mmCIF file of C-alpha atoms in Angstrom:
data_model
loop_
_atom_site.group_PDB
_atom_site.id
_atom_site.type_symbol
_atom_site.label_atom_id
_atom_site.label_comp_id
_atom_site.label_asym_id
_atom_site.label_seq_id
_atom_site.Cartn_x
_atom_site.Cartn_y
_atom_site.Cartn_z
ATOM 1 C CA UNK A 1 -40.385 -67.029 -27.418
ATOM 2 C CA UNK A 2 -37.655 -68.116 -24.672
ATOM 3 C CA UNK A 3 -39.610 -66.016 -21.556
ATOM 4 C CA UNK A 4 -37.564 -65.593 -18.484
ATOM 5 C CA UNK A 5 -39.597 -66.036 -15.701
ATOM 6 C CA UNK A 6 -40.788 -63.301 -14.040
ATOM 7 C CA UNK A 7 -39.231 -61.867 -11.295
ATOM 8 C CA UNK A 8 -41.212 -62.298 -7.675
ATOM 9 C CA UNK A 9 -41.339 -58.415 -5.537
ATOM 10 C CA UNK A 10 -38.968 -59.858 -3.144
ATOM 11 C CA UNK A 11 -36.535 -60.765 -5.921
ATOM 12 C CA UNK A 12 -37.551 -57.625 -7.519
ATOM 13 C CA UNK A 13 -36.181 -55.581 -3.978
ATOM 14 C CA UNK A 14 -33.327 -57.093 -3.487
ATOM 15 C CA UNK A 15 -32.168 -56.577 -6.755
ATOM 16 C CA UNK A 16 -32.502 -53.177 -6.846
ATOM 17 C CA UNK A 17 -31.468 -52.878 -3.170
ATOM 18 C CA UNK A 18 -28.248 -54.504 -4.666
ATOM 19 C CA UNK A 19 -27.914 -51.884 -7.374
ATOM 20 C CA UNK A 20 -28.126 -49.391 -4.380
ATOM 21 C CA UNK A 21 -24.967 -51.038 -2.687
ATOM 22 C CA UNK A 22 -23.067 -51.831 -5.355
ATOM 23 C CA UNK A 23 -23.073 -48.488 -6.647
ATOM 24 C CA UNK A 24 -23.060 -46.103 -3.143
ATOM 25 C CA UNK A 25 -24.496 -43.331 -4.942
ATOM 26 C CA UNK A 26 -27.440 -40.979 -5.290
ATOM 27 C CA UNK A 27 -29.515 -41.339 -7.876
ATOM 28 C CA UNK A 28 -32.978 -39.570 -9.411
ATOM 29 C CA UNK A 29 -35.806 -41.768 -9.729
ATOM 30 C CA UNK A 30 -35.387 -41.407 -13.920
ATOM 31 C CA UNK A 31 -31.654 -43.327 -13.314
ATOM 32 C CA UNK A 32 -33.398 -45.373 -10.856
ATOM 33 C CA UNK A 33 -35.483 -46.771 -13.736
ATOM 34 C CA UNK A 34 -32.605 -46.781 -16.262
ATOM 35 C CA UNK A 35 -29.984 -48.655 -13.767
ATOM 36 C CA UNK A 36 -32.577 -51.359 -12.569
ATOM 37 C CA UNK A 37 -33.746 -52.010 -16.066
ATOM 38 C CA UNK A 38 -30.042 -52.181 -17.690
ATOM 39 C CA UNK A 39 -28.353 -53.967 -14.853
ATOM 40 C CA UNK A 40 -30.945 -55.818 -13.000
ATOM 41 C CA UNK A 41 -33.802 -57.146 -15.305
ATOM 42 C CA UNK A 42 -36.352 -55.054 -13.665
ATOM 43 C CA UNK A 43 -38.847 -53.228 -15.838
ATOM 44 C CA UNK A 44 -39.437 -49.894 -15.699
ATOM 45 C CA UNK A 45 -43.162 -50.592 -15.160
ATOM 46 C CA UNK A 46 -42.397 -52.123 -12.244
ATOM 47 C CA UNK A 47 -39.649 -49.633 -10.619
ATOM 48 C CA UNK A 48 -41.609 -47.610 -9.068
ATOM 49 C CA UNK A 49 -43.593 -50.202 -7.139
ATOM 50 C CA UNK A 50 -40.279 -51.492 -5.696
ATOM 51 C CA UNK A 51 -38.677 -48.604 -5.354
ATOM 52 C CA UNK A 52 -41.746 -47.064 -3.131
ATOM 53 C CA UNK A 53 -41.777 -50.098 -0.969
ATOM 54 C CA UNK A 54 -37.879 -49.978 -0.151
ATOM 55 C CA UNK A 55 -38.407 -46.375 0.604
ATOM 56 C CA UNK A 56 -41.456 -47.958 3.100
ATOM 57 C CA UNK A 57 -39.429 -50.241 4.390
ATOM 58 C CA UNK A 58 -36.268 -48.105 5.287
ATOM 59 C CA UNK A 59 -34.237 -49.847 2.974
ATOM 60 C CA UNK A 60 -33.765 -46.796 0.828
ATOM 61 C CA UNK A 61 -33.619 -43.398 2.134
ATOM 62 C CA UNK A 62 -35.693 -40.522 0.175
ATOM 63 C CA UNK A 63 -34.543 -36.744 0.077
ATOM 64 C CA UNK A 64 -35.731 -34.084 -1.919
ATOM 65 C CA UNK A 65 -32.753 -31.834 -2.680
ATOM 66 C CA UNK A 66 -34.334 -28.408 -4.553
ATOM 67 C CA UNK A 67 -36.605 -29.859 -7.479
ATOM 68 C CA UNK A 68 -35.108 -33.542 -7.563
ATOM 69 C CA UNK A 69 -35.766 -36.117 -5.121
ATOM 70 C CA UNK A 70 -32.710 -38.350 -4.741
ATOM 71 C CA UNK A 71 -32.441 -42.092 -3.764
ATOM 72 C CA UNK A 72 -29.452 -43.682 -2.177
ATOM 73 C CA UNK A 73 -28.514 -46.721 0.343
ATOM 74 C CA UNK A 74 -25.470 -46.977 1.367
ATOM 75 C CA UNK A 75 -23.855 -50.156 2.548
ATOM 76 C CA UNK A 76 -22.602 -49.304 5.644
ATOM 77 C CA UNK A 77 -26.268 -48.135 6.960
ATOM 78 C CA UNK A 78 -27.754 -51.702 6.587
ATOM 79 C CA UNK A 79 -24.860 -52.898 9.167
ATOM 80 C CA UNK A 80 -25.878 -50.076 11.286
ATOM 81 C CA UNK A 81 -29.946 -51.202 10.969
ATOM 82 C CA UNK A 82 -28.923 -54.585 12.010
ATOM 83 C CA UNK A 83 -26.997 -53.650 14.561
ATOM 84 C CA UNK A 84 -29.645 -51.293 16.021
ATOM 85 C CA UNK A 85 -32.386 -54.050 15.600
ATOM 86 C CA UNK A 86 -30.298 -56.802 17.559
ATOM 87 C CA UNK A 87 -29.463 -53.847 20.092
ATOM 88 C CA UNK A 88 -33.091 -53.551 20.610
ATOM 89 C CA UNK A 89 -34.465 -57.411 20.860
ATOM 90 C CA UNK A 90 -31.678 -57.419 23.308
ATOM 91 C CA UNK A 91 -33.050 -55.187 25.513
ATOM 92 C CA UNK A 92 -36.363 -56.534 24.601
ATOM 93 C CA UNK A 93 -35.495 -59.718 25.791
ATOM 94 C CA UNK A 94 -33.451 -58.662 29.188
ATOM 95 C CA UNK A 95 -36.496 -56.719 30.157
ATOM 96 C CA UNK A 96 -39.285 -59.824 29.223
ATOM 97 C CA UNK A 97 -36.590 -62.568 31.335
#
């Protein structure tokens, strides 16, 4: 058999974290499974691992809307992280010096 090799958790996140800003949408955890499987080689065993630890991490927002709970990361809200974490090592740093 010609085995890929498998895919490491951080290759695994950004992946999916791809999928999630390529796409700018909202999605249910079922199309979650479907998209990352499809499109980005990650099994659906191993979704909701990654998937949970984005969520952990901040990467991917969470929001239960009625019965479904809907997962989305838009692009323009990592630029704003970024920003917001270099806003605050710079104040980190101006108040250490």
């Amino acid at each position: 058999m010609g085995g890929r090799k498998p895919l490491s958790m951080a290759e695994k996140q950004a992946r999916m974290l791809e999928l999630f800003h390529e796409t700018a949408s909202f999605f249910t955890y079922k199309e979650v499974e479907r998209l990352a499987d499809k499109q980005k080689g990650i099994t659906p065993q191993s979704a909701k691992d990654v998937l949970d630890e984005l969520v952990s991490q901040q990467h991917v927002c969470c929001e239960k809307l009625a019965s479904q709970t809907l997962y989305f990361a838009l692009p323009s809200q990592a630029g704003t992280r970024r920003k917001r974490l270099r806003d605050t090592e710079a104040g980190l740093d101006s108040a250490a010096g």
